Amino acid sequence: MPDRVLVARAAFPDIVDRLRAHFEVEDNPGDTVWTPAQLIERLQGKRGAVTTGSERIDAAVLAACPELEAVCNMAVGYNNIDVEACTARGVIVTNTPDVLTETTADFGFALMMAASRRIAESEHYLRRGEWTQWRYDMFTGTDVHGATLGILGMGRIGQAIARRGALGFGMRVIYHNRSKLGSDVEAACRASWVDKHTLLREADHLVIVVPYSAASHHAVGAAELALMKPTATLTNIARGGVVDDAALARALRERRIAAAGLDVFEGEPRVHPDLLTVPNVVLTPHIASASVTTRRAMASLAVDNLIAALGQGPSAGKPPTPVNPEVLRT
Ligand code: 8YV
């Protein structure tokens, strides 16, 4: 009997089919988002699962699914998974780094430009039929080229955004990260480490790319927004919860910062109602990695990880991108 695995959300069928050569696969072509109880039910008897950010794998799920050995997230972020609990139970966790870096950086940059040049706000105005004449100050925004780009969280995606800013737009790039990057990496991105206060005070465009954790919860709230320039923009492509959305909506409404671009939200797919009514914010539904090529690469890497994690295929026992590789050594 082949091992049984679960693919928790719809994904490219031709890529999911690759699992069928090794496993008995239960998938979810209707793409229902299961409740935790439904997820536990589907995971019964499964040795492995491909998950997305929508499925929470915590200690309770693990306790209820003792046969589970591999959780392969189709995302670079894995705050939906209690990695510590997985490690304690010997469950391997994998993610999909690298394959989405450039696509996500493109999108972060696009959102930052859309916010600073008021693209969504002015498009809505045009669609409402309000454009009757040219005006010298119509939708004037802030320049991106030559401005100071501040990056909170300087991992792979942060560095890719830094390169775009420095090399493509002549921006001065400052960043804040728990640890300062090596001077070679800083030189490649033309970026300098600053403390968080300096980052908030000096950035013309703040882009948030820090992973979500208890430590980064509301890393940007009312106090941090108060430090920013009234002409500054804020872009969040990290995770909802890193920014206090209620405080951000207030700051936008009161024009304490100029504009924001948000791809992620606290409690998404719900969006804080105040964000829906302020004009100076561009809102997108968590699509920063959504190019066809990249989403296929993410699905493919998640599938490769599952095949290898469960001891099949050419890399048996060596999933390409483990989050808790210590599990493989035990
Ligand atoms: C995913 C993401 O689309 O990779 C991540 O961490 O946020 C996105 O690329 C999303 O999490 C679905 O799993």
Coordinates of C-alpha atoms and ligand atoms in Angstrom, one line a residue:
M1 CA 0.0 0.0 0.0
P2 CA 1.5 3.4 -0.9
D3 CA 1.6 6.1 1.8
R4 CA -1.2 8.5 1.9
V5 CA -0.7 12.2 1.6
L6 CA -3.0 15.3 1.7
V7 CA -2.8 18.3 -0.6
A8 CA -4.8 20.8 1.5
R9 CA -5.6 23.4 -1.1
A10 CA -6.1 23.4 -4.9
A11 CA -2.8 23.6 -6.8
F12 CA -1.7 23.1 -10.4
P13 CA -3.1 19.6 -11.2
D14 CA -0.1 18.6 -13.4
I15 CA 2.2 19.3 -10.5
V16 CA 0.0 17.6 -7.9
D17 CA -0.1 14.6 -10.2
R18 CA 3.7 14.1 -9.7
L19 CA 2.8 13.0 -6.1
R20 CA 0.6 10.2 -7.5
A21 CA 3.7 8.3 -8.7
H22 CA 4.7 7.8 -5.1
F23 CA 1.6 8.2 -2.9
E24 CA -2.1 7.8 -2.6
V25 CA -3.2 11.4 -2.8
E26 CA -6.2 13.2 -1.4
D27 CA -6.5 16.7 -2.8
N28 CA -8.9 19.5 -2.7
P29 CA -9.8 20.5 -6.3
G30 CA -12.8 22.5 -5.0
D31 CA -10.4 24.5 -2.9
T32 CA -12.5 24.6 0.2
V33 CA -10.8 26.2 3.2
W34 CA -11.3 23.6 5.9
T35 CA -12.0 24.4 9.5
P36 CA -9.4 23.0 11.9
A37 CA -11.7 20.0 12.7
Q38 CA -12.1 19.3 9.0
L39 CA -8.4 19.5 8.4
I40 CA -7.7 17.1 11.2
E41 CA -10.3 14.7 9.7
R42 CA -8.6 14.9 6.3
L43 CA -5.2 14.3 7.8
Q44 CA -6.2 11.0 9.4
G45 CA -3.9 8.3 8.1
K46 CA -1.8 10.7 6.1
R47 CA 2.0 10.6 6.4
G48 CA 2.5 14.0 4.7
A49 CA 0.7 17.1 3.6
V50 CA 1.2 20.1 1.3
T51 CA -0.2 23.1 3.1
T52 CA -0.5 26.8 2.4
G53 CA -0.6 29.8 4.8
S54 CA -4.4 29.1 5.3
E55 CA -3.8 25.8 7.2
R56 CA -2.8 26.1 10.8
I57 CA -0.6 23.2 12.0
D58 CA -0.3 23.4 15.7
A59 CA 0.3 21.1 18.7
A60 CA -3.4 20.2 18.8
V61 CA -3.4 19.2 15.1
L62 CA -0.2 17.2 15.5
A63 CA -1.6 15.4 18.6
A64 CA -4.7 14.5 16.6
C65 CA -2.7 13.3 13.6
P66 CA 0.0 11.0 15.0
E67 CA 0.9 9.5 11.6
L68 CA 1.9 12.9 10.1
E69 CA 5.6 13.0 9.4
A70 CA 6.0 15.9 6.9
V71 CA 4.4 19.3 6.5
C72 CA 5.4 21.0 3.2
N73 CA 4.2 24.6 3.1
M74 CA 3.7 26.2 -0.3
A75 CA 5.0 29.5 1.0
V76 CA 8.3 30.9 2.2
G77 CA 6.6 32.1 5.5
Y78 CA 5.6 29.4 7.9
N79 CA 4.0 31.3 10.8
N80 CA 0.9 29.0 10.2
I81 CA 3.0 26.1 11.5
D82 CA 4.2 25.6 15.1
V83 CA 7.7 24.5 14.1
E84 CA 8.8 23.8 17.6
A85 CA 5.9 21.4 18.2
C86 CA 6.6 19.7 14.8
T87 CA 10.3 19.3 15.8
A88 CA 9.3 17.9 19.2
R89 CA 7.3 15.2 17.4
G90 CA 9.9 14.6 14.7
V91 CA 7.7 16.1 12.0
I92 CA 9.7 17.7 9.2
V93 CA 8.6 21.1 8.0
T94 CA 9.6 22.6 4.6
N95 CA 8.9 25.9 2.9
T96 CA 9.5 27.4 -0.5
P97 CA 12.3 30.0 -0.2
D98 CA 14.2 31.6 -3.2
V99 CA 11.8 30.7 -5.9
L100 CA 9.6 33.6 -5.0
T101 CA 12.2 36.2 -4.0
E102 CA 12.4 38.3 -7.2
T103 CA 8.6 38.1 -8.0
T104 CA 7.7 39.2 -4.5
A105 CA 10.3 42.0 -4.6
D106 CA 8.8 43.2 -7.9
F107 CA 5.4 43.4 -6.3
G108 CA 6.6 45.1 -3.2
F109 CA 8.3 47.7 -5.4
A110 CA 5.1 48.1 -7.5
L111 CA 3.0 48.6 -4.4
M112 CA 5.4 51.2 -3.0
M113 CA 5.3 53.0 -6.3
A114 CA 1.5 52.8 -6.6
A115 CA 1.2 54.3 -3.1
S116 CA 3.7 57.0 -3.6
R117 CA 2.4 58.1 -7.0
R118 CA -1.3 57.6 -6.0
I119 CA -2.0 55.2 -8.8
A120 CA -5.0 53.4 -7.3
E121 CA -6.5 56.6 -5.8
S122 CA -6.3 58.5 -9.1
E123 CA -7.7 55.5 -11.1
H124 CA -10.7 55.3 -8.8
Y125 CA -11.3 59.1 -9.4
L126 CA -11.1 58.6 -13.2
R127 CA -13.5 55.6 -13.1
R128 CA -15.9 57.7 -11.1
G129 CA -16.0 60.2 -14.0
E130 CA -14.6 63.0 -11.8
W131 CA -11.8 63.9 -14.2
T132 CA -12.9 67.0 -16.0
Q133 CA -9.8 69.1 -16.3
W134 CA -6.0 69.1 -15.6
R135 CA -4.8 70.8 -12.4
Y136 CA -1.3 71.6 -11.4
D137 CA -1.6 69.7 -8.1
M138 CA -3.9 66.9 -9.2
F139 CA -2.7 63.7 -7.4
T140 CA 0.7 65.0 -6.7
G141 CA 2.7 62.4 -4.8
T142 CA 6.2 61.7 -3.6
D143 CA 9.2 60.7 -5.8
V144 CA 10.6 57.3 -5.6
H145 CA 13.8 57.9 -7.5
G146 CA 16.5 59.5 -5.4
A147 CA 14.5 59.1 -2.2
T148 CA 15.4 57.1 0.9
L149 CA 14.2 53.6 0.9
G150 CA 13.9 52.0 4.4
I151 CA 13.6 48.2 4.6
L152 CA 12.4 46.5 7.8
G153 CA 13.6 42.9 7.6
M154 CA 16.5 42.4 5.3
G155 CA 16.2 38.7 4.3
R156 CA 16.3 37.6 0.7
I157 CA 13.2 39.6 -0.4
G158 CA 14.4 42.7 1.5
Q159 CA 17.8 42.5 -0.3
A160 CA 16.1 42.1 -3.7
I161 CA 14.0 45.2 -3.0
A162 CA 17.1 47.1 -1.9
R163 CA 18.9 46.2 -5.2
R164 CA 15.9 47.5 -7.2
G165 CA 15.9 50.7 -5.2
A166 CA 19.7 51.4 -5.3
L167 CA 20.6 50.2 -8.7
G168 CA 17.4 51.0 -10.6
F169 CA 16.1 54.1 -8.9
G170 CA 19.2 55.7 -7.4
M171 CA 17.7 55.5 -3.9
R172 CA 19.6 55.7 -0.7
V173 CA 18.9 52.4 1.0
I174 CA 18.8 51.9 4.8
Y175 CA 17.6 48.8 6.6
H176 CA 16.9 47.5 10.0
N177 CA 17.3 43.8 10.9
R178 CA 18.0 42.1 14.2
S179 CA 21.5 41.5 12.9
K180 CA 23.6 43.6 10.6
L181 CA 24.4 41.9 7.3
G182 CA 27.9 41.1 6.2
S183 CA 29.7 44.0 4.5
D184 CA 29.8 42.0 1.2
V185 CA 26.0 41.7 1.2
E186 CA 25.5 45.3 2.2
A187 CA 27.8 46.4 -0.6
A188 CA 25.8 44.2 -3.2
C189 CA 22.6 45.9 -2.1
R190 CA 24.2 49.3 -1.4
A191 CA 22.4 49.3 1.9
S192 CA 23.4 50.4 5.4
W193 CA 22.1 49.1 8.7
V194 CA 20.4 51.7 11.0
D195 CA 18.5 51.4 14.3
K196 CA 14.8 51.1 14.1
H197 CA 14.1 54.7 15.1
T198 CA 16.4 56.0 12.5
L199 CA 14.8 53.8 9.9
L200 CA 11.3 55.1 10.7
R201 CA 12.5 58.8 10.9
E202 CA 14.5 58.8 7.7
A203 CA 12.7 56.6 5.3
D204 CA 10.7 58.3 2.5
H205 CA 9.4 54.9 1.6
L206 CA 9.3 52.2 4.3
V207 CA 8.9 48.6 3.0
I208 CA 8.1 45.9 5.6
V209 CA 9.4 42.4 4.8
V210 CA 10.0 41.0 8.3
P211 CA 8.6 37.5 9.1
Y212 CA 5.7 37.4 11.5
S213 CA 6.5 36.1 15.0
A214 CA 5.5 37.0 18.6
A215 CA 8.5 39.3 18.5
S216 CA 7.4 41.2 15.3
H217 CA 3.7 41.5 16.3
H218 CA 2.8 45.1 15.8
A219 CA 6.4 46.0 15.1
V220 CA 4.9 49.1 13.4
G221 CA 2.1 50.6 15.5
A222 CA 1.0 54.0 16.6
A223 CA 4.3 54.9 18.3
E224 CA 6.3 53.9 15.2
L225 CA 4.0 55.6 12.8
A226 CA 4.4 58.8 14.8
L227 CA 8.1 58.8 14.0
M228 CA 7.6 58.7 10.3
K229 CA 7.6 61.7 8.0
P230 CA 4.2 63.1 7.0
T231 CA 5.3 62.6 3.4
A232 CA 6.4 59.0 3.8
T233 CA 4.7 55.8 2.5
L234 CA 4.5 52.4 4.1
T235 CA 4.3 49.2 2.2
N236 CA 3.6 45.8 3.9
I237 CA 4.2 42.6 2.0
A238 CA 5.3 40.6 5.1
R239 CA 2.4 39.4 7.1
G240 CA -0.7 40.9 8.7
G241 CA 0.0 41.5 12.4
V242 CA 3.4 43.0 11.8
V243 CA 1.6 46.3 11.3
D244 CA -1.2 47.5 13.6
D245 CA -3.8 48.0 10.9
A246 CA -6.2 50.1 13.1
A247 CA -3.3 52.5 14.0
L248 CA -2.3 52.6 10.3
A249 CA -5.8 53.5 9.1
R250 CA -5.9 56.3 11.7
A251 CA -2.5 57.7 10.6
L252 CA -3.6 57.6 6.9
R253 CA -6.9 59.3 7.6
E254 CA -5.2 62.0 9.6
R255 CA -2.4 62.3 6.9
R256 CA 0.2 61.6 9.5
I257 CA 1.8 59.6 6.7
A258 CA 1.1 60.1 3.0
A259 CA 0.1 56.7 1.8
A260 CA 0.3 53.0 2.2
G261 CA 0.4 49.8 0.1
L262 CA -0.8 46.7 1.7
D263 CA -0.8 43.1 0.4
V264 CA -1.3 41.4 3.8
F265 CA -3.7 42.1 6.7
E266 CA -4.4 41.2 10.3
G267 CA -7.0 38.4 10.2
E268 CA -7.1 38.2 6.4
P269 CA -9.0 37.6 4.2
R270 CA -10.9 40.1 6.4
V271 CA -9.6 43.6 6.1
H272 CA -9.9 46.2 8.8
P273 CA -13.0 48.3 7.8
D274 CA -11.2 51.6 8.3
L275 CA -8.7 50.7 5.7
L276 CA -11.5 50.2 3.2
T277 CA -12.6 53.8 3.6
V278 CA -9.4 55.7 3.6
P279 CA -8.4 56.8 0.1
N280 CA -4.7 56.9 0.4
V281 CA -4.0 53.2 0.6
V282 CA -3.6 50.6 -2.1
L283 CA -5.0 47.2 -1.1
T284 CA -4.2 43.9 -2.8
P285 CA -5.3 40.4 -1.7
H286 CA -2.0 38.7 -0.7
I287 CA -0.7 38.3 -4.3
A288 CA 2.9 39.4 -4.0
S289 CA 4.2 36.0 -5.2
A290 CA 1.4 35.5 -7.7
S291 CA 3.1 35.3 -11.1
V292 CA 2.2 32.0 -12.9
T293 CA 5.9 31.1 -13.1
T294 CA 6.5 31.6 -9.5
R295 CA 3.4 30.0 -8.2
R296 CA 4.2 26.9 -10.3
A297 CA 7.8 26.9 -8.9
M298 CA 6.4 27.1 -5.3
A299 CA 4.0 24.2 -5.9
S300 CA 6.7 22.2 -7.6
L301 CA 9.2 22.8 -4.7
A302 CA 6.5 21.9 -2.1
V303 CA 5.9 18.6 -4.0
D304 CA 9.6 17.9 -4.3
N305 CA 9.9 18.5 -0.6
L306 CA 7.1 16.0 0.2
I307 CA 8.4 13.3 -2.1
A308 CA 11.9 13.5 -0.6
A309 CA 10.7 14.0 3.0
L310 CA 8.8 10.7 2.8
G311 CA 11.8 8.9 1.5
Q312 CA 10.9 8.7 -2.2
G313 CA 12.4 10.0 -5.5
P314 CA 16.0 10.9 -6.3
S315 CA 16.5 13.0 -3.2
A316 CA 14.9 10.5 -0.8
G317 CA 15.4 11.6 2.8
K318 CA 16.9 15.0 1.8
P319 CA 14.0 17.5 1.1
P320 CA 15.5 20.5 -0.7
T321 CA 14.3 23.2 1.7
P322 CA 13.8 22.0 5.2
V323 CA 12.9 24.5 8.0
N324 CA 13.8 22.2 10.8
P325 CA 16.6 20.0 9.3
E326 CA 17.5 18.8 12.8
V327 CA 14.6 16.4 12.5
L328 CA 16.3 14.7 9.5
R329 CA 19.4 13.9 11.6
T330 CA 17.6 12.1 14.4
Ligands
8YV1 C1 1.8 32.7 -0.4 C2 3.5 34.1 1.1 O1 1.1 33.0 -1.5 O2 5.3 32.7 0.6 C3 4.7 33.3 1.4 O3 5.1 33.4 2.6 O4 3.0 34.9 1.8 C4 2.8 33.9 -0.2 O5 3.7 33.8 -1.2 C5 0.9 32.5 0.7 O6 1.4 32.4 2.0 C6 0.2 31.1 0.4 O7 0.7 30.0 1.0

